[in-house]
Amino acid sequence: MDARFLGIPELAEAPSVAVVIDVMRAYTVAAWAFAQGAEKIVLAESLDDALALKARHPDWVALKDGPPAPGFDAVNSPGLLRSVDLGGRTVVQKTTAGTVGALAVKEASLVLCAGFVVAEATARILRSRDCDSVTFVVTGEDGRADEDLACAQYIARRTTETTTDAAGFLRRAGASRAATELTEGVRRGAHPDDVALCLELDRFPFAMVATLEDELMVLRPHDVPSPTGAAAV
């Protein structure tokens, strides 16, 4: 498999297969939202678009980076979201980097969104599709965020190798600028457990696939058959 690792500004054209990585915290949060029962996540272009969607669909849950704000129901924190019942709900998510990365590759034939919490399921879907070329979109810090690059490199390795030691990749993520800022309280709208939750390898058995639905980029969980043929639950 030919793996490319690009920041959002480096995306000159839509790749065939894209894996959009945001470990801290967009796609850890998205995975937790599905675990808490969310049906789908709409990835919004802007804060104004998120609020407009919320206005048209008052029962949807609007979520953003940073501190709480009028019109939004939740913030981009797995530690805070894990106690929220989202059964059957639609979530509208707008973040600084993760949602931007997914929207930048919305024309790709396959778009996966991932963090460490869904790493193995993501690698499994890439193996099942026998992808020749995959572009990993490293969303943080214009492609320099080491937590996202470490996760991307780990998933790429898991796609082609039968065994891969995750310890070094997780250490890099834990020592990243984003992890430090979360730990030190630099980033608002956070929970003390956020970093640990973002580094929970394979916490969830599903991959997350984003597709265009009625001109909206919609993220849904996708169960991938295990190596024995049984479906993940």
PDB file of C-alpha atoms in Angstrom:
ATOM      1  CA  MET A   1       0.000   0.000   0.000  1.00  0.00           C
ATOM      2  CA  ASP A   2       1.288   3.438  -0.967  1.00  0.00           C
ATOM      3  CA  ALA A   3       0.658   5.678   2.054  1.00  0.00           C
ATOM      4  CA  ARG A   4       0.925   9.459   1.893  1.00  0.00           C
ATOM      5  CA  PHE A   5       0.810  11.690   4.976  1.00  0.00           C
ATOM      6  CA  LEU A   6      -0.373  15.217   4.166  1.00  0.00           C
ATOM      7  CA  GLY A   7      -1.555  18.253   6.070  1.00  0.00           C
ATOM      8  CA  ILE A   8      -4.758  19.970   5.006  1.00  0.00           C
ATOM      9  CA  PRO A   9      -2.930  22.753   3.087  1.00  0.00           C
ATOM     10  CA  GLU A  10      -1.065  20.099   1.060  1.00  0.00           C
ATOM     11  CA  LEU A  11      -4.227  18.561  -0.394  1.00  0.00           C
ATOM     12  CA  ALA A  12      -3.983  19.686  -3.981  1.00  0.00           C
ATOM     13  CA  GLU A  13      -6.671  17.266  -5.217  1.00  0.00           C
ATOM     14  CA  ALA A  14      -9.117  14.780  -3.765  1.00  0.00           C
ATOM     15  CA  PRO A  15      -7.472  11.401  -3.177  1.00  0.00           C
ATOM     16  CA  SER A  16      -9.195   8.134  -3.981  1.00  0.00           C
ATOM     17  CA  VAL A  17      -9.055   6.928  -0.368  1.00  0.00           C
ATOM     18  CA  ALA A  18      -8.571   9.288   2.564  1.00  0.00           C
ATOM     19  CA  VAL A  19      -8.156   8.640   6.269  1.00  0.00           C
ATOM     20  CA  VAL A  20      -8.673  11.858   8.208  1.00  0.00           C
ATOM     21  CA  ILE A  21      -6.917  11.817  11.576  1.00  0.00           C
ATOM     22  CA  ASP A  22      -7.780  13.985  14.555  1.00  0.00           C
ATOM     23  CA  VAL A  23      -6.758  12.297  17.797  1.00  0.00           C
ATOM     24  CA  MET A  24      -7.185  15.272  20.136  1.00  0.00           C
ATOM     25  CA  ARG A  25     -10.042  15.485  19.933  1.00  0.00           C
ATOM     26  CA  ALA A  26     -12.550  15.550  17.074  1.00  0.00           C
ATOM     27  CA  TYR A  27     -12.615  11.901  16.069  1.00  0.00           C
ATOM     28  CA  THR A  28     -12.193  10.587  19.586  1.00  0.00           C
ATOM     29  CA  VAL A  29     -15.268  12.659  20.408  1.00  0.00           C
ATOM     30  CA  ALA A  30     -17.100  11.359  17.334  1.00  0.00           C
ATOM     31  CA  ALA A  31     -16.423   7.770  18.365  1.00  0.00           C
ATOM     32  CA  TRP A  32     -17.711   8.482  21.861  1.00  0.00           C
ATOM     33  CA  ALA A  33     -20.815  10.102  20.380  1.00  0.00           C
ATOM     34  CA  PHE A  34     -21.590   6.895  18.488  1.00  0.00           C
ATOM     35  CA  ALA A  35     -20.877   4.846  21.602  1.00  0.00           C
ATOM     36  CA  GLN A  36     -23.392   7.026  23.429  1.00  0.00           C
ATOM     37  CA  GLY A  37     -26.022   6.199  20.812  1.00  0.00           C
ATOM     38  CA  ALA A  38     -25.750   8.947  18.181  1.00  0.00           C
ATOM     39  CA  GLU A  39     -27.183   7.884  14.820  1.00  0.00           C
ATOM     40  CA  LYS A  40     -25.027  10.156  12.677  1.00  0.00           C
ATOM     41  CA  ILE A  41     -22.729  13.164  12.837  1.00  0.00           C
ATOM     42  CA  VAL A  42     -23.025  16.046  10.384  1.00  0.00           C
ATOM     43  CA  LEU A  43     -19.663  17.744   9.830  1.00  0.00           C
ATOM     44  CA  ALA A  44     -20.325  21.469   9.564  1.00  0.00           C
ATOM     45  CA  GLU A  45     -18.375  23.911   7.403  1.00  0.00           C
ATOM     46  CA  SER A  46     -18.435  26.711   9.986  1.00  0.00           C
ATOM     47  CA  LEU A  47     -19.852  27.694  13.355  1.00  0.00           C
ATOM     48  CA  ASP A  48     -22.571  29.667  11.585  1.00  0.00           C
ATOM     49  CA  ASP A  49     -23.467  26.628   9.483  1.00  0.00           C
ATOM     50  CA  ALA A  50     -23.626  24.483  12.621  1.00  0.00           C
ATOM     51  CA  LEU A  51     -25.987  26.953  14.269  1.00  0.00           C
ATOM     52  CA  ALA A  52     -28.108  27.171  11.115  1.00  0.00           C
ATOM     53  CA  LEU A  53     -28.451  23.384  11.039  1.00  0.00           C
ATOM     54  CA  LYS A  54     -29.372  23.418  14.715  1.00  0.00           C
ATOM     55  CA  ALA A  55     -31.999  26.099  14.062  1.00  0.00           C
ATOM     56  CA  ARG A  56     -33.581  23.974  11.324  1.00  0.00           C
ATOM     57  CA  HIS A  57     -33.383  20.827  13.448  1.00  0.00           C
ATOM     58  CA  PRO A  58     -33.846  21.790  17.104  1.00  0.00           C
ATOM     59  CA  ASP A  59     -33.560  18.175  18.229  1.00  0.00           C
ATOM     60  CA  TRP A  60     -30.015  17.885  16.831  1.00  0.00           C
ATOM     61  CA  VAL A  61     -27.050  18.247  19.185  1.00  0.00           C
ATOM     62  CA  ALA A  62     -24.612  21.010  18.186  1.00  0.00           C
ATOM     63  CA  LEU A  63     -20.997  20.555  19.301  1.00  0.00           C
ATOM     64  CA  LYS A  64     -17.928  22.806  18.944  1.00  0.00           C
ATOM     65  CA  ASP A  65     -14.336  23.322  20.039  1.00  0.00           C
ATOM     66  CA  GLY A  66     -13.522  25.526  23.003  1.00  0.00           C
ATOM     67  CA  PRO A  67     -15.735  26.707  25.851  1.00  0.00           C
ATOM     68  CA  PRO A  68     -19.535  26.480  25.876  1.00  0.00           C
ATOM     69  CA  ALA A  69     -21.280  29.019  23.665  1.00  0.00           C
ATOM     70  CA  PRO A  70     -24.885  30.103  23.055  1.00  0.00           C
ATOM     71  CA  GLY A  71     -26.696  27.800  20.654  1.00  0.00           C
ATOM     72  CA  PHE A  72     -24.340  24.877  21.198  1.00  0.00           C
ATOM     73  CA  ASP A  73     -25.250  21.900  23.346  1.00  0.00           C
ATOM     74  CA  ALA A  74     -21.822  20.380  23.951  1.00  0.00           C
ATOM     75  CA  VAL A  75     -18.088  20.912  23.540  1.00  0.00           C
ATOM     76  CA  ASN A  76     -15.428  18.843  21.817  1.00  0.00           C
ATOM     77  CA  SER A  77     -14.374  16.805  24.852  1.00  0.00           C
ATOM     78  CA  PRO A  78     -14.628  13.011  25.154  1.00  0.00           C
ATOM     79  CA  GLY A  79     -14.485  13.268  28.935  1.00  0.00           C
ATOM     80  CA  LEU A  80     -17.528  15.526  28.991  1.00  0.00           C
ATOM     81  CA  LEU A  81     -19.428  13.735  26.225  1.00  0.00           C
ATOM     82  CA  ARG A  82     -19.140  10.232  27.691  1.00  0.00           C
ATOM     83  CA  SER A  83     -21.900  10.972  30.207  1.00  0.00           C
ATOM     84  CA  VAL A  84     -24.353  12.355  27.622  1.00  0.00           C
ATOM     85  CA  ASP A  85     -27.186  10.158  26.332  1.00  0.00           C
ATOM     86  CA  LEU A  86     -27.286  10.581  22.554  1.00  0.00           C
ATOM     87  CA  GLY A  87     -29.576   7.682  21.763  1.00  0.00           C
ATOM     88  CA  GLY A  88     -30.935   8.102  18.220  1.00  0.00           C
ATOM     89  CA  ARG A  89     -29.766  11.720  17.996  1.00  0.00           C
ATOM     90  CA  THR A  90     -27.979  13.554  15.193  1.00  0.00           C
ATOM     91  CA  VAL A  91     -24.881  15.489  16.215  1.00  0.00           C
ATOM     92  CA  VAL A  92     -23.606  18.556  14.339  1.00  0.00           C
ATOM     93  CA  GLN A  93     -19.844  18.858  14.844  1.00  0.00           C
ATOM     94  CA  LYS A  94     -17.577  21.797  13.978  1.00  0.00           C
ATOM     95  CA  THR A  95     -13.955  21.720  15.086  1.00  0.00           C
ATOM     96  CA  THR A  96     -10.810  23.631  14.256  1.00  0.00           C
ATOM     97  CA  ALA A  97      -9.061  20.887  12.285  1.00  0.00           C
ATOM     98  CA  GLY A  98     -10.818  17.519  12.203  1.00  0.00           C
ATOM     99  CA  THR A  99     -14.022  18.529  10.452  1.00  0.00           C
ATOM    100  CA  VAL A 100     -12.063  20.813   8.123  1.00  0.00           C
ATOM    101  CA  GLY A 101      -9.910  17.867   7.049  1.00  0.00           C
ATOM    102  CA  ALA A 102     -12.887  15.664   6.238  1.00  0.00           C
ATOM    103  CA  LEU A 103     -14.589  18.380   4.222  1.00  0.00           C
ATOM    104  CA  ALA A 104     -11.361  18.952   2.280  1.00  0.00           C
ATOM    105  CA  VAL A 105     -11.511  15.391   0.909  1.00  0.00           C
ATOM    106  CA  LYS A 106     -15.278  15.037   0.574  1.00  0.00           C
ATOM    107  CA  GLU A 107     -14.963  14.076  -3.104  1.00  0.00           C
ATOM    108  CA  ALA A 108     -12.844  11.000  -2.318  1.00  0.00           C
ATOM    109  CA  SER A 109     -14.416   7.619  -3.043  1.00  0.00           C
ATOM    110  CA  LEU A 110     -13.807   6.514   0.553  1.00  0.00           C
ATOM    111  CA  VAL A 111     -13.370   8.833   3.536  1.00  0.00           C
ATOM    112  CA  LEU A 112     -12.574   7.365   6.942  1.00  0.00           C
ATOM    113  CA  CYS A 113     -12.249   9.494  10.074  1.00  0.00           C
ATOM    114  CA  ALA A 114     -10.113   8.116  12.845  1.00  0.00           C
ATOM    115  CA  GLY A 115      -8.120   8.359  16.035  1.00  0.00           C
ATOM    116  CA  PHE A 116      -6.442   5.729  18.175  1.00  0.00           C
ATOM    117  CA  VAL A 117      -9.798   4.669  19.638  1.00  0.00           C
ATOM    118  CA  VAL A 118     -10.864   3.192  16.272  1.00  0.00           C
ATOM    119  CA  ALA A 119      -7.437   2.420  14.821  1.00  0.00           C
ATOM    120  CA  GLU A 120      -7.778  -1.324  14.301  1.00  0.00           C
ATOM    121  CA  ALA A 121     -11.255  -1.096  12.805  1.00  0.00           C
ATOM    122  CA  THR A 122      -9.973   1.583  10.431  1.00  0.00           C
ATOM    123  CA  ALA A 123      -7.010  -0.568   9.382  1.00  0.00           C
ATOM    124  CA  ARG A 124      -9.355  -3.514   8.926  1.00  0.00           C
ATOM    125  CA  ILE A 125     -11.599  -1.655   6.494  1.00  0.00           C
ATOM    126  CA  LEU A 126      -8.536  -0.571   4.502  1.00  0.00           C
ATOM    127  CA  ARG A 127      -7.393  -4.186   4.339  1.00  0.00           C
ATOM    128  CA  SER A 128     -10.848  -5.365   3.308  1.00  0.00           C
ATOM    129  CA  ARG A 129     -10.911  -2.848   0.444  1.00  0.00           C
ATOM    130  CA  ASP A 130      -7.375  -3.851  -0.620  1.00  0.00           C
ATOM    131  CA  CYS A 131      -6.487  -0.194  -1.112  1.00  0.00           C
ATOM    132  CA  ASP A 132      -3.414   0.410  -3.273  1.00  0.00           C
ATOM    133  CA  SER A 133      -3.020   4.067  -2.281  1.00  0.00           C
ATOM    134  CA  VAL A 134      -4.209   5.836   0.874  1.00  0.00           C
ATOM    135  CA  THR A 135      -3.833   9.482   1.823  1.00  0.00           C
ATOM    136  CA  PHE A 136      -3.699  10.081   5.562  1.00  0.00           C
ATOM    137  CA  VAL A 137      -4.797  13.622   6.342  1.00  0.00           C
ATOM    138  CA  VAL A 138      -2.865  14.832   9.391  1.00  0.00           C
ATOM    139  CA  THR A 139      -5.234  17.574  10.458  1.00  0.00           C
ATOM    140  CA  GLY A 140      -3.496  19.190  13.416  1.00  0.00           C
ATOM    141  CA  GLU A 141      -0.962  22.010  13.100  1.00  0.00           C
ATOM    142  CA  ASP A 142      -1.083  22.012   9.273  1.00  0.00           C
ATOM    143  CA  GLY A 143       0.150  18.433   9.190  1.00  0.00           C
ATOM    144  CA  ARG A 144       2.785  18.715  11.911  1.00  0.00           C
ATOM    145  CA  ALA A 145       0.747  17.498  14.904  1.00  0.00           C
ATOM    146  CA  ASP A 146       2.668  14.488  16.161  1.00  0.00           C
ATOM    147  CA  GLU A 147      -0.346  12.856  17.818  1.00  0.00           C
ATOM    148  CA  ASP A 148      -2.127  12.772  14.457  1.00  0.00           C
ATOM    149  CA  LEU A 149       0.957  11.729  12.493  1.00  0.00           C
ATOM    150  CA  ALA A 150       1.731   8.960  14.997  1.00  0.00           C
ATOM    151  CA  CYS A 151      -1.824   7.632  14.712  1.00  0.00           C
ATOM    152  CA  ALA A 152      -1.734   7.823  10.911  1.00  0.00           C
ATOM    153  CA  GLN A 153       1.562   5.959  10.774  1.00  0.00           C
ATOM    154  CA  TYR A 154       0.276   3.334  13.195  1.00  0.00           C
ATOM    155  CA  ILE A 155      -2.877   2.683  11.155  1.00  0.00           C
ATOM    156  CA  ALA A 156      -0.813   2.513   7.961  1.00  0.00           C
ATOM    157  CA  ARG A 157       1.468  -0.031   9.607  1.00  0.00           C
ATOM    158  CA  ARG A 158      -1.485  -2.071  10.900  1.00  0.00           C
ATOM    159  CA  THR A 159      -2.972  -2.142   7.413  1.00  0.00           C
ATOM    160  CA  THR A 160       0.043  -3.981   6.000  1.00  0.00           C
ATOM    161  CA  GLU A 161       1.560  -5.831   8.978  1.00  0.00           C
ATOM    162  CA  THR A 162       0.144  -8.657  11.082  1.00  0.00           C
ATOM    163  CA  THR A 163       1.683  -7.354  14.314  1.00  0.00           C
ATOM    164  CA  THR A 164       2.579  -3.806  15.257  1.00  0.00           C
ATOM    165  CA  ASP A 165       3.684  -2.513  18.651  1.00  0.00           C
ATOM    166  CA  ALA A 166       1.584   0.535  19.416  1.00  0.00           C
ATOM    167  CA  ALA A 167       3.567   1.663  22.462  1.00  0.00           C
ATOM    168  CA  GLY A 168       5.943   4.021  20.660  1.00  0.00           C
ATOM    169  CA  PHE A 169       3.157   5.641  18.652  1.00  0.00           C
ATOM    170  CA  LEU A 170       1.086   6.211  21.790  1.00  0.00           C
ATOM    171  CA  ARG A 171       4.101   7.674  23.620  1.00  0.00           C
ATOM    172  CA  ARG A 172       4.593  10.175  20.808  1.00  0.00           C
ATOM    173  CA  ALA A 173       0.950  11.184  20.986  1.00  0.00           C
ATOM    174  CA  GLY A 174       1.107  11.505  24.756  1.00  0.00           C
ATOM    175  CA  ALA A 175       4.120  13.805  24.487  1.00  0.00           C
ATOM    176  CA  SER A 176       2.595  15.978  21.747  1.00  0.00           C
ATOM    177  CA  ARG A 177       1.870  19.664  21.949  1.00  0.00           C
ATOM    178  CA  ALA A 178      -1.877  19.000  21.965  1.00  0.00           C
ATOM    179  CA  ALA A 179      -1.587  16.574  24.875  1.00  0.00           C
ATOM    180  CA  THR A 180       0.531  19.044  26.823  1.00  0.00           C
ATOM    181  CA  GLU A 181      -1.912  21.888  26.219  1.00  0.00           C
ATOM    182  CA  LEU A 182      -4.850  19.752  27.325  1.00  0.00           C
ATOM    183  CA  THR A 183      -3.016  18.547  30.421  1.00  0.00           C
ATOM    184  CA  GLU A 184      -1.960  22.072  31.386  1.00  0.00           C
ATOM    185  CA  GLY A 185      -5.424  23.535  30.834  1.00  0.00           C
ATOM    186  CA  VAL A 186      -4.400  25.725  27.896  1.00  0.00           C
ATOM    187  CA  ARG A 187      -7.319  24.482  25.807  1.00  0.00           C
ATOM    188  CA  ARG A 188     -10.752  25.429  27.106  1.00  0.00           C
ATOM    189  CA  GLY A 189     -13.750  23.127  27.006  1.00  0.00           C
ATOM    190  CA  ALA A 190     -11.750  20.157  28.258  1.00  0.00           C
ATOM    191  CA  HIS A 191     -11.974  17.433  30.895  1.00  0.00           C
ATOM    192  CA  PRO A 192      -8.999  16.104  32.913  1.00  0.00           C
ATOM    193  CA  ASP A 193      -9.488  12.654  31.360  1.00  0.00           C
ATOM    194  CA  ASP A 194      -9.421  13.858  27.743  1.00  0.00           C
ATOM    195  CA  VAL A 195      -5.813  12.905  26.962  1.00  0.00           C
ATOM    196  CA  ALA A 196      -6.153   9.435  28.473  1.00  0.00           C
ATOM    197  CA  LEU A 197      -9.389   8.850  26.587  1.00  0.00           C
ATOM    198  CA  CYS A 198      -7.776   9.954  23.314  1.00  0.00           C
ATOM    199  CA  LEU A 199      -4.978   7.412  23.853  1.00  0.00           C
ATOM    200  CA  GLU A 200      -7.251   4.417  24.497  1.00  0.00           C
ATOM    201  CA  LEU A 201      -6.165   2.118  21.683  1.00  0.00           C
ATOM    202  CA  ASP A 202      -9.047   0.316  19.931  1.00  0.00           C
ATOM    203  CA  ARG A 203     -11.590   1.376  22.545  1.00  0.00           C
ATOM    204  CA  PHE A 204     -14.347   0.929  19.947  1.00  0.00           C
ATOM    205  CA  PRO A 205     -14.864  -1.873  17.375  1.00  0.00           C
ATOM    206  CA  PHE A 206     -16.236   0.260  14.539  1.00  0.00           C
ATOM    207  CA  ALA A 207     -14.695   2.404  11.836  1.00  0.00           C
ATOM    208  CA  MET A 208     -16.218   5.773  10.930  1.00  0.00           C
ATOM    209  CA  VAL A 209     -17.123   6.498   7.305  1.00  0.00           C
ATOM    210  CA  ALA A 210     -18.020   9.958   6.002  1.00  0.00           C
ATOM    211  CA  THR A 211     -20.158  10.343   2.885  1.00  0.00           C
ATOM    212  CA  LEU A 212     -22.039  13.139   1.152  1.00  0.00           C
ATOM    213  CA  GLU A 213     -25.766  12.972   1.890  1.00  0.00           C
ATOM    214  CA  ASP A 214     -27.950  15.737   0.455  1.00  0.00           C
ATOM    215  CA  GLU A 215     -24.883  17.987   0.170  1.00  0.00           C
ATOM    216  CA  LEU A 216     -23.954  17.429   3.820  1.00  0.00           C
ATOM    217  CA  MET A 217     -20.854  15.502   4.916  1.00  0.00           C
ATOM    218  CA  VAL A 218     -22.246  12.837   7.237  1.00  0.00           C
ATOM    219  CA  LEU A 219     -20.233  10.535   9.465  1.00  0.00           C
ATOM    220  CA  ARG A 220     -21.584   7.139  10.489  1.00  0.00           C
ATOM    221  CA  PRO A 221     -20.172   4.138  12.347  1.00  0.00           C
ATOM    222  CA  HIS A 222     -19.305   1.172  10.180  1.00  0.00           C
ATOM    223  CA  ASP A 223     -18.950  -2.329  11.601  1.00  0.00           C
ATOM    224  CA  VAL A 224     -16.133  -4.241   9.948  1.00  0.00           C
ATOM    225  CA  PRO A 225     -15.988  -8.062   9.857  1.00  0.00           C
ATOM    226  CA  SER A 226     -13.329  -9.426  12.168  1.00  0.00           C
ATOM    227  CA  PRO A 227     -10.605 -11.748  10.800  1.00  0.00           C
ATOM    228  CA  THR A 228     -12.755 -14.718  11.835  1.00  0.00           C
ATOM    229  CA  GLY A 229     -15.663 -13.397   9.797  1.00  0.00           C
ATOM    230  CA  ALA A 230     -17.796 -12.296  12.733  1.00  0.00           C
ATOM    231  CA  ALA A 231     -19.093  -8.760  12.644  1.00  0.00           C
ATOM    232  CA  ALA A 232     -17.866  -6.275  15.201  1.00  0.00           C
ATOM    233  CA  VAL A 233     -20.498  -5.166  17.692  1.00  0.00           C
TER     234      VAL A 233
END
